[in-house]
mmCIF file of C-alpha atoms in Angstrom:
data_model
loop_
_atom_site.group_PDB
_atom_site.id
_atom_site.type_symbol
_atom_site.label_atom_id
_atom_site.label_comp_id
_atom_site.label_asym_id
_atom_site.label_seq_id
_atom_site.Cartn_x
_atom_site.Cartn_y
_atom_site.Cartn_z
ATOM 1 C CA MET A 16 54.826 -58.926 8.980
ATOM 2 C CA ARG A 17 57.669 -56.678 6.545
ATOM 3 C CA THR A 18 61.015 -57.480 7.056
ATOM 4 C CA ARG A 19 62.644 -54.311 8.146
ATOM 5 C CA TRP A 20 66.337 -53.413 9.597
ATOM 6 C CA ILE A 21 68.279 -50.705 10.553
ATOM 7 C CA GLY A 22 70.280 -50.358 7.534
ATOM 8 C CA ILE A 23 74.197 -52.467 9.004
ATOM 9 C CA THR A 24 74.801 -55.391 7.737
ATOM 10 C CA ALA A 25 77.421 -58.195 8.427
ATOM 11 C CA GLY A 26 79.069 -57.742 4.910
ATOM 12 C CA ALA A 27 79.244 -54.194 5.469
ATOM 13 C CA LEU A 28 80.973 -54.244 8.831
ATOM 14 C CA LEU A 29 83.729 -56.362 7.690
ATOM 15 C CA LEU A 30 84.296 -54.564 4.053
ATOM 16 C CA ALA A 31 84.098 -50.855 5.531
ATOM 17 C CA ALA A 32 87.222 -51.258 7.416
ATOM 18 C CA SER A 33 88.722 -47.940 7.044
ATOM 19 C CA GLY A 34 86.812 -46.779 10.313
ATOM 20 C CA CYS A 35 85.359 -43.285 10.958
ATOM 21 C CA GLY A 36 85.700 -40.354 8.699
ATOM 22 C CA ASP A 37 88.311 -39.574 6.769
ATOM 23 C CA ASP A 38 91.191 -40.625 10.007
ATOM 24 C CA GLY A 39 88.940 -42.886 12.157
ATOM 25 C CA SER A 40 88.385 -40.557 14.871
ATOM 26 C CA GLY A 41 84.760 -39.140 15.930
ATOM 27 C CA PRO A 42 84.454 -35.353 15.955
ATOM 28 C CA SER A 43 85.832 -33.559 19.122
ATOM 29 C CA GLY A 44 83.439 -32.769 22.056
ATOM 30 C CA SER A 45 84.912 -28.694 21.445
ATOM 31 C CA ASP A 46 83.206 -28.178 18.331
ATOM 32 C CA GLY A 47 79.921 -28.316 19.484
ATOM 33 C CA GLY A 48 78.927 -24.656 19.754
ATOM 34 C CA GLY A 49 81.068 -23.691 22.731
ATOM 35 C CA VAL A 50 81.017 -26.947 24.837
ATOM 36 C CA ALA A 51 83.018 -27.800 27.669
ATOM 37 C CA ASP A 52 84.927 -31.018 27.394
ATOM 38 C CA THR A 53 82.333 -33.712 28.417
ATOM 39 C CA GLY A 54 83.229 -35.540 31.745
ATOM 40 C CA THR A 55 84.983 -32.932 33.399
ATOM 41 C CA GLY A 56 82.032 -31.601 35.997
ATOM 42 C CA THR A 57 82.729 -32.419 39.386
ATOM 43 C CA PRO A 58 80.196 -35.108 40.122
ATOM 44 C CA ASP A 59 77.907 -34.602 42.776
ATOM 45 C CA THR A 60 75.324 -36.392 44.767
ATOM 46 C CA GLY A 61 72.347 -35.296 43.798
ATOM 47 C CA ALA A 62 70.161 -32.767 43.776
ATOM 48 C CA ALA A 63 69.397 -31.076 46.614
ATOM 49 C CA ASP A 64 72.500 -28.580 45.940
ATOM 50 C CA THR A 65 72.096 -27.676 42.447
ATOM 51 C CA GLY A 66 68.481 -25.371 42.668
ATOM 52 C CA THR A 67 65.788 -24.610 45.234
ATOM 53 C CA ALA A 68 62.492 -25.075 45.258
ATOM 54 C CA ASP A 69 59.918 -22.777 43.714
ATOM 55 C CA THR A 70 56.182 -23.267 41.902
ATOM 56 C CA GLY A 71 57.303 -25.290 39.830
ATOM 57 C CA THR A 72 57.415 -23.061 36.679
ATOM 58 C CA PRO A 73 59.849 -23.049 34.141
ATOM 59 C CA PRO A 74 62.068 -19.773 34.004
ATOM 60 C CA SER A 75 60.964 -17.048 30.978
ATOM 61 C CA ASP A 76 64.732 -17.728 30.049
ATOM 62 C CA ALA A 77 67.543 -20.061 30.444
ATOM 63 C CA GLY A 78 69.403 -17.696 32.607
ATOM 64 C CA GLY A 79 66.461 -17.497 35.459
ATOM 65 C CA SER A 80 66.801 -15.391 38.461
ATOM 66 C CA ASP A 81 70.862 -15.882 38.236
ATOM 67 C CA ALA A 82 72.110 -14.958 34.272
ATOM 68 C CA GLY A 83 70.697 -13.658 31.618
ATOM 69 C CA PRO A 84 70.265 -15.326 28.275
ATOM 70 C CA PRO A 85 73.048 -16.360 25.858
ATOM 71 C CA ALA A 86 73.086 -14.696 22.636
ATOM 72 C CA ASP A 87 72.473 -17.942 20.626
ATOM 73 C CA PRO A 88 71.919 -21.363 21.411
ATOM 74 C CA SER A 89 74.805 -22.170 19.772
ATOM 75 C CA ALA A 90 76.987 -20.798 22.266
ATOM 76 C CA ALA A 91 77.458 -22.115 25.917
ATOM 77 C CA GLY A 92 74.857 -21.390 28.274
ATOM 78 C CA PRO A 93 75.055 -18.974 31.864
ATOM 79 C CA TYR A 94 75.443 -22.170 33.724
ATOM 80 C CA THR A 95 78.425 -24.303 35.240
ATOM 81 C CA VAL A 96 77.716 -28.248 35.104
ATOM 82 C CA THR A 97 78.356 -30.848 37.193
ATOM 83 C CA THR A 98 77.816 -34.140 36.726
ATOM 84 C CA THR A 99 76.289 -37.744 38.804
ATOM 85 C CA SER A 100 76.499 -41.352 37.429
ATOM 86 C CA ALA A 101 74.198 -44.142 38.502
ATOM 87 C CA ASP A 102 72.963 -47.171 37.779
ATOM 88 C CA VAL A 103 69.213 -46.890 37.538
ATOM 89 C CA ALA A 104 67.207 -50.295 38.076
ATOM 90 C CA SER A 105 64.527 -50.947 35.533
ATOM 91 C CA GLY A 106 62.486 -54.373 36.081
ATOM 92 C CA ASP A 107 65.318 -56.489 36.528
ATOM 93 C CA ARG A 108 67.657 -54.833 34.538
ATOM 94 C CA THR A 109 70.287 -52.252 35.452
ATOM 95 C CA VAL A 110 70.301 -49.187 32.972
ATOM 96 C CA PRO A 111 73.765 -47.336 33.231
ATOM 97 C CA ALA A 112 73.130 -42.893 33.306
ATOM 98 C CA VAL A 113 75.041 -39.479 33.379
ATOM 99 C CA ALA A 114 73.319 -36.495 34.356
ATOM 100 C CA TYR A 115 74.684 -32.950 33.536
ATOM 101 C CA VAL A 116 72.969 -31.005 36.167
ATOM 102 C CA PRO A 117 73.164 -27.040 36.064
ATOM 103 C CA VAL A 118 74.463 -25.233 39.239
ATOM 104 C CA ARG A 119 72.086 -22.814 39.584
ATOM 105 C CA ASP A 120 71.102 -20.252 42.765
ATOM 106 C CA GLY A 121 67.429 -20.580 42.066
ATOM 107 C CA GLY A 122 64.303 -21.816 39.576
ATOM 108 C CA ARG A 123 63.537 -25.562 38.477
ATOM 109 C CA SER A 124 65.691 -27.181 35.303
ATOM 110 C CA PRO A 125 63.696 -28.528 32.859
ATOM 111 C CA LEU A 126 64.513 -32.281 31.941
ATOM 112 C CA LEU A 127 65.932 -33.808 29.193
ATOM 113 C CA VAL A 128 66.521 -37.780 28.440
ATOM 114 C CA PHE A 129 68.650 -38.924 25.942
ATOM 115 C CA HIS A 130 69.522 -42.160 23.996
ATOM 116 C CA PRO A 131 72.427 -43.216 22.253
ATOM 117 C CA GLY A 132 72.117 -44.848 18.533
ATOM 118 C CA PHE A 133 73.142 -48.280 17.398
ATOM 119 C CA GLN A 134 76.045 -50.334 19.117
ATOM 120 C CA VAL A 135 77.339 -46.467 20.102
ATOM 121 C CA SER A 136 78.318 -45.350 23.878
ATOM 122 C CA SER A 137 75.494 -42.494 25.127
ATOM 123 C CA GLU A 138 79.250 -41.143 25.930
ATOM 124 C CA ALA A 139 79.425 -39.757 22.257
ATOM 125 C CA TYR A 140 76.946 -37.775 22.351
ATOM 126 C CA GLY A 141 78.252 -36.391 25.837
ATOM 127 C CA ALA A 142 78.952 -33.118 24.191
ATOM 128 C CA LEU A 143 75.752 -32.400 23.386
ATOM 129 C CA CYS A 144 73.976 -33.087 26.834
ATOM 130 C CA GLU A 145 76.844 -30.546 28.748
ATOM 131 C CA HIS A 146 75.326 -28.209 26.194
ATOM 132 C CA VAL A 147 72.211 -28.203 26.693
ATOM 133 C CA ALA A 148 72.554 -28.434 30.602
ATOM 134 C CA SER A 149 74.620 -25.006 30.376
ATOM 135 C CA HIS A 150 71.381 -23.246 29.246
ATOM 136 C CA GLY A 151 69.354 -24.777 32.105
ATOM 137 C CA PHE A 152 69.010 -27.971 31.531
ATOM 138 C CA VAL A 153 68.983 -31.233 33.276
ATOM 139 C CA VAL A 154 69.976 -34.080 30.939
ATOM 140 C CA VAL A 155 70.829 -37.652 31.529
ATOM 141 C CA ARG A 156 71.984 -39.682 28.935
ATOM 142 C CA ALA A 157 71.126 -43.518 29.341
ATOM 143 C CA ASP A 158 73.054 -46.612 27.902
ATOM 144 C CA PRO A 159 70.947 -49.371 27.324
ATOM 145 C CA PRO A 160 71.835 -52.734 29.745
ATOM 146 C CA SER A 161 75.320 -53.731 28.867
ATOM 147 C CA ASN A 162 75.672 -51.670 26.256
ATOM 148 C CA SER A 163 73.140 -54.121 23.499
ATOM 149 C CA ASP A 164 71.867 -51.197 22.048
ATOM 150 C CA TYR A 165 68.854 -53.657 21.297
ATOM 151 C CA VAL A 166 70.305 -56.086 18.603
ATOM 152 C CA GLY A 167 67.714 -58.863 18.561
ATOM 153 C CA SER A 168 66.568 -57.875 21.915
ATOM 154 C CA SER A 169 63.161 -55.425 22.704
ATOM 155 C CA HIS A 170 62.721 -51.710 21.926
ATOM 156 C CA VAL A 171 59.642 -52.115 24.184
ATOM 157 C CA GLU A 172 61.908 -52.531 27.194
ATOM 158 C CA GLY A 173 64.302 -49.835 25.734
ATOM 159 C CA ALA A 174 61.641 -47.451 26.521
ATOM 160 C CA GLU A 175 60.612 -48.735 29.701
ATOM 161 C CA ASP A 176 64.363 -48.349 30.652
ATOM 162 C CA MET A 177 64.086 -44.697 29.562
ATOM 163 C CA SER A 178 60.482 -44.085 31.205
ATOM 164 C CA ALA A 179 62.984 -45.788 34.382
ATOM 165 C CA VAL A 180 65.641 -43.268 33.961
ATOM 166 C CA ILE A 181 62.824 -40.205 34.171
ATOM 167 C CA ASP A 182 61.767 -41.722 37.391
ATOM 168 C CA TRP A 183 65.045 -41.563 38.782
ATOM 169 C CA ALA A 184 65.898 -38.269 37.558
ATOM 170 C CA LEU A 185 62.521 -36.873 39.059
ATOM 171 C CA SER A 186 63.141 -38.270 42.552
ATOM 172 C CA THR A 187 67.414 -37.810 42.455
ATOM 173 C CA PHE A 188 66.994 -34.593 41.174
ATOM 174 C CA ALA A 189 63.288 -33.855 42.948
ATOM 175 C CA ALA A 190 64.412 -30.055 44.451
ATOM 176 C CA ALA A 191 65.688 -28.874 40.854
ATOM 177 C CA LEU A 192 64.176 -30.307 38.396
ATOM 178 C CA ASP A 193 60.229 -28.832 36.758
ATOM 179 C CA ALA A 194 58.610 -32.000 36.063
ATOM 180 C CA ASP A 195 55.796 -30.542 34.125
ATOM 181 C CA HIS A 196 58.800 -30.275 31.481
ATOM 182 C CA VAL A 197 60.092 -33.236 30.206
ATOM 183 C CA ALA A 198 62.003 -34.136 26.810
ATOM 184 C CA ALA A 199 62.953 -37.373 25.067
ATOM 185 C CA SER A 200 65.625 -37.405 22.284
ATOM 186 C CA GLY A 201 67.678 -39.902 20.611
ATOM 187 C CA HIS A 202 70.129 -40.968 17.772
ATOM 188 C CA SER A 203 68.799 -43.348 15.133
ATOM 189 C CA VAL A 204 67.470 -46.375 17.128
ATOM 190 C CA GLY A 205 67.342 -44.011 19.874
ATOM 191 C CA GLY A 206 65.483 -41.561 18.314
ATOM 192 C CA LYS A 207 62.853 -44.513 17.755
ATOM 193 C CA VAL A 208 62.718 -45.588 21.737
ATOM 194 C CA ALA A 209 62.719 -41.307 22.317
ATOM 195 C CA ALA A 210 59.708 -41.457 20.517
ATOM 196 C CA MET A 211 58.168 -44.685 22.006
ATOM 197 C CA VAL A 212 58.486 -43.483 25.423
ATOM 198 C CA ALA A 213 57.273 -40.425 24.047
ATOM 199 C CA HIS A 214 54.309 -42.214 22.939
ATOM 200 C CA ASP A 215 53.999 -44.188 26.516
ATOM 201 C CA ASP A 216 54.876 -42.268 29.306
ATOM 202 C CA GLU A 217 52.538 -39.366 29.780
ATOM 203 C CA ARG A 218 55.421 -36.819 31.089
ATOM 204 C CA VAL A 219 56.900 -36.867 27.946
ATOM 205 C CA THR A 220 56.239 -33.044 26.762
ATOM 206 C CA ALA A 221 58.361 -32.942 23.319
ATOM 207 C CA LEU A 222 60.200 -35.074 21.740
ATOM 208 C CA VAL A 223 63.680 -34.144 19.572
ATOM 209 C CA GLY A 224 64.570 -36.984 17.153
ATOM 210 C CA ILE A 225 68.070 -37.300 15.753
ATOM 211 C CA ASP A 226 68.450 -39.106 12.210
ATOM 212 C CA PRO A 227 65.845 -41.325 14.118
ATOM 213 C CA VAL A 228 65.484 -44.974 12.397
ATOM 214 C CA ASN A 229 62.656 -46.866 12.968
ATOM 215 C CA GLY A 230 63.876 -49.890 12.622
ATOM 216 C CA SER A 231 63.331 -53.905 13.465
ATOM 217 C CA GLY A 232 66.807 -54.762 15.835
ATOM 218 C CA GLY A 233 69.445 -55.382 13.159
ATOM 219 C CA PRO A 234 70.573 -57.335 9.875
ATOM 220 C CA GLY A 235 67.870 -60.281 9.088
ATOM 221 C CA SER A 236 65.027 -58.806 11.989
ATOM 222 C CA SER A 237 61.634 -58.240 11.248
ATOM 223 C CA TYR A 238 59.266 -56.242 13.358
ATOM 224 C CA ASN A 239 57.224 -57.780 16.114
ATOM 225 C CA ASP A 240 55.470 -57.462 19.564
ATOM 226 C CA ASP A 241 59.136 -56.504 21.325
ATOM 227 C CA ARG A 242 60.574 -54.218 18.232
ATOM 228 C CA PRO A 243 57.120 -52.899 16.507
ATOM 229 C CA ASP A 244 56.784 -50.812 13.820
ATOM 230 C CA ILE A 245 55.930 -47.390 14.949
ATOM 231 C CA VAL A 246 55.804 -45.215 11.896
ATOM 232 C CA PRO A 247 52.544 -43.765 11.463
ATOM 233 C CA ASP A 248 50.149 -45.776 14.441
ATOM 234 C CA TRP A 249 52.829 -44.407 17.027
ATOM 235 C CA ILE A 250 53.582 -41.018 16.027
ATOM 236 C CA ALA A 251 50.301 -39.630 14.726
ATOM 237 C CA PRO A 252 48.958 -39.582 18.133
ATOM 238 C CA LEU A 253 51.530 -37.340 19.433
ATOM 239 C CA SER A 254 50.119 -34.123 20.744
ATOM 240 C CA ILE A 255 53.253 -32.400 22.234
ATOM 241 C CA PRO A 256 56.040 -30.693 19.977
ATOM 242 C CA VAL A 257 58.376 -32.625 17.736
ATOM 243 C CA ALA A 258 61.342 -32.065 15.818
ATOM 244 C CA PHE A 259 63.246 -34.913 13.299
ATOM 245 C CA LEU A 260 66.902 -33.706 12.736
ATOM 246 C CA GLY A 261 68.358 -36.060 9.990
ATOM 247 C CA GLU A 262 69.981 -36.557 6.284
ATOM 248 C CA THR A 263 69.265 -38.205 3.135
ATOM 249 C CA THR A 264 73.272 -39.480 2.499
ATOM 250 C CA ASP A 265 72.637 -43.004 3.642
ATOM 251 C CA SER A 266 68.783 -43.493 3.108
ATOM 252 C CA SER A 267 69.962 -45.652 -0.236
ATOM 253 C CA GLY A 268 72.245 -47.797 -2.042
ATOM 254 C CA GLY A 269 73.565 -50.828 -1.125
ATOM 255 C CA LEU A 270 74.227 -49.195 2.808
ATOM 256 C CA ALA A 271 71.439 -47.371 4.215
ATOM 257 C CA CYS A 272 71.980 -46.881 7.807
ATOM 258 C CA ALA A 273 69.224 -44.678 7.774
ATOM 259 C CA PRO A 274 66.815 -46.153 4.542
ATOM 260 C CA ALA A 275 64.398 -43.897 3.281
ATOM 261 C CA ASP A 276 61.254 -46.068 4.523
ATOM 262 C CA GLN A 277 62.426 -45.502 8.150
ATOM 263 C CA SER A 278 63.953 -42.150 7.973
ATOM 264 C CA TYR A 279 63.457 -38.750 9.872
ATOM 265 C CA GLN A 280 61.010 -37.858 7.228
ATOM 266 C CA THR A 281 58.166 -40.527 7.668
ATOM 267 C CA PHE A 282 58.470 -39.791 11.449
ATOM 268 C CA TYR A 283 57.690 -36.369 10.827
ATOM 269 C CA GLU A 284 54.962 -37.076 7.897
ATOM 270 C CA ALA A 285 53.281 -38.850 10.672
ATOM 271 C CA ALA A 286 53.263 -36.533 13.390
ATOM 272 C CA THR A 287 49.856 -34.967 12.108
ATOM 273 C CA ALA A 288 48.267 -34.127 15.779
ATOM 274 C CA ALA A 289 51.912 -32.182 16.869
ATOM 275 C CA PRO A 290 51.087 -28.958 17.722
ATOM 276 C CA TRP A 291 54.059 -27.692 16.359
ATOM 277 C CA ALA A 292 56.546 -30.016 13.940
ATOM 278 C CA ALA A 293 59.496 -29.388 12.386
ATOM 279 C CA GLU A 294 61.724 -31.547 10.248
ATOM 280 C CA LEU A 295 65.441 -30.374 9.479
ATOM 281 C CA THR A 296 67.528 -31.846 6.586
ATOM 282 C CA PHE A 297 71.102 -31.434 6.845
ATOM 283 C CA THR A 298 72.663 -31.180 3.778
ATOM 284 C CA GLY A 299 75.211 -33.458 2.752
ATOM 285 C CA ALA A 300 75.862 -35.256 6.255
ATOM 286 C CA ARG A 301 75.642 -38.723 6.927
ATOM 287 C CA HIS A 302 73.690 -40.846 10.070
ATOM 288 C CA MET A 303 77.059 -40.489 12.124
ATOM 289 C CA ASP A 304 78.093 -37.182 11.587
ATOM 290 C CA PHE A 305 75.420 -36.428 14.590
ATOM 291 C CA LEU A 306 78.202 -37.668 17.306
ATOM 292 C CA THR A 307 79.841 -35.207 19.235
ATOM 293 C CA GLY A 308 81.993 -36.809 21.561
ATOM 294 C CA PRO A 309 85.573 -37.710 20.926
ATOM 295 C CA GLY A 310 86.637 -40.723 20.061
ATOM 296 C CA SER A 311 82.796 -41.632 19.798
ATOM 297 C CA CYS A 312 81.861 -43.698 17.004
ATOM 298 C CA GLY A 313 82.907 -47.595 17.627
ATOM 299 C CA THR A 314 81.979 -50.689 15.325
ATOM 300 C CA PRO A 315 78.771 -49.034 13.838
ATOM 301 C CA CYS A 316 81.530 -46.149 11.935
ATOM 302 C CA PHE A 317 82.834 -49.399 9.954
ATOM 303 C CA ALA A 318 79.915 -49.642 8.113
ATOM 304 C CA CYS A 319 78.351 -46.405 8.455
ATOM 305 C CA MET A 320 81.138 -43.937 8.007
ATOM 306 C CA GLN A 321 81.651 -39.845 9.049
ATOM 307 C CA SER A 322 81.924 -37.387 6.076
ATOM 308 C CA GLY A 323 84.069 -34.481 6.533
ATOM 309 C CA MET A 324 81.855 -32.436 7.607
ATOM 310 C CA ALA A 325 81.631 -34.190 11.010
ATOM 311 C CA ASP A 326 82.079 -31.517 13.621
ATOM 312 C CA ALA A 327 80.246 -29.028 11.489
ATOM 313 C CA VAL A 328 77.339 -31.120 11.383
ATOM 314 C CA ALA A 329 77.527 -32.320 15.719
ATOM 315 C CA ALA A 330 77.489 -28.216 16.316
ATOM 316 C CA LYS A 331 74.758 -27.705 14.313
ATOM 317 C CA ALA A 332 72.863 -30.441 15.637
ATOM 318 C CA THR A 333 73.690 -29.306 19.047
ATOM 319 C CA THR A 334 72.545 -25.655 18.403
ATOM 320 C CA VAL A 335 69.293 -26.763 16.777
ATOM 321 C CA VAL A 336 68.584 -29.710 19.823
ATOM 322 C CA THR A 337 69.208 -26.659 22.601
ATOM 323 C CA ALA A 338 66.831 -23.915 20.632
ATOM 324 C CA PHE A 339 64.084 -26.873 20.769
ATOM 325 C CA ALA A 340 64.920 -26.957 24.575
ATOM 326 C CA ARG A 341 64.586 -23.800 24.936
ATOM 327 C CA ARG A 342 61.591 -23.238 22.726
ATOM 328 C CA HIS A 343 59.469 -25.763 24.004
ATOM 329 C CA LEU A 344 60.123 -26.433 27.451
ATOM 330 C CA LEU A 345 61.195 -22.776 28.671
ATOM 331 C CA GLY A 346 58.533 -21.039 26.441
ATOM 332 C CA ASP A 347 61.641 -18.979 24.807
ATOM 333 C CA ALA A 348 59.703 -17.757 21.566
ATOM 334 C CA ALA A 349 62.885 -16.475 20.200
ATOM 335 C CA MET A 350 64.482 -19.710 19.810
ATOM 336 C CA GLU A 351 61.722 -20.178 17.051
ATOM 337 C CA SER A 352 63.872 -18.302 14.406
ATOM 338 C CA TRP A 353 66.700 -20.598 14.847
ATOM 339 C CA LEU A 354 64.180 -23.604 14.411
ATOM 340 C CA THR A 355 62.100 -22.783 11.182
ATOM 341 C CA GLY A 356 63.135 -18.749 10.332
ATOM 342 C CA ALA A 357 66.358 -16.774 9.487
ATOM 343 C CA ASP A 358 68.770 -18.220 12.412
ATOM 344 C CA VAL A 359 68.254 -21.821 11.065
ATOM 345 C CA PRO A 360 72.057 -22.854 10.843
ATOM 346 C CA ASP A 361 73.608 -22.769 7.208
ATOM 347 C CA GLY A 362 72.942 -25.444 5.095
ATOM 348 C CA ILE A 363 69.874 -27.016 7.249
ATOM 349 C CA ASP A 364 66.953 -27.099 4.808
ATOM 350 C CA VAL A 365 63.235 -26.829 6.869
ATOM 351 C CA ARG A 366 60.053 -28.363 6.828
ATOM 352 C CA SER A 367 57.760 -27.204 9.749
ATOM 353 C CA ARG A 368 53.963 -26.624 10.368
#
């Protein structure tokens, strides 16, 4: 059994006390490609008022019947977004979840579920979630029970929890959701958990990992039945579109927050059965640059600091995830250019097949 960890040591947490980025603050949500402030939508009580039932086929563009598509995925979409919070039951656990729901006059929305990174609240990705939702998707971010982030606990249970969140969303927003188009996503160890959900839950039809780390659960831990080594064996069978965003700055050295042998590149190389696959490398970015919410980094940034370009990285990641969702959940072929062609944001290198 090989010993692996996610790259954060107790010593590094003590030594890197300077916090996140240049001033200890996370990137502002307003930099995420035209995203409104997160958490400001008007809460609602369910899905009945967010859309009307139809054939279950996703709309041909993000606007559906009531609006045309935006000019590009970096711009805010045409929909106002409301939020709904819930504690989702998963076995003997309770999973805090927040759903971002587009208000639309007709059509059904695909679903994207999102898992946060190591010891990071899912609120840190709120701007990304709201931006994607504004393009016509129901997006649900969910935290590990007690926000433990699976340090020494079960990644398998984490994947079960995300499936429970899918159950909850499909039930709560039944009238608004297209159950045939579901994506899993996450950052860091959350990207690993999202990949496990894609492997285990046949309802997942697309996967987008944001600098995923195939970690074993924390410093000094080893892979085991609860925290398995999923690359390549869990990734190779995936016959769905996949994209893996990432960086190489934090892939080596004394503090490798996203070690090269556990990185997004290993996920991409393992995805041999995927009908569409892309690896997007953000030049000069760091592992924590992908957070999109204000005050978002917390404890991990004491060890894995953000760069001075964190706002720009977060905005580009938001654009790419939105383009991926539109391309592979809505069938919007124009988004191919934003993922593998001429419109890929500057500073991103792409491998695809």
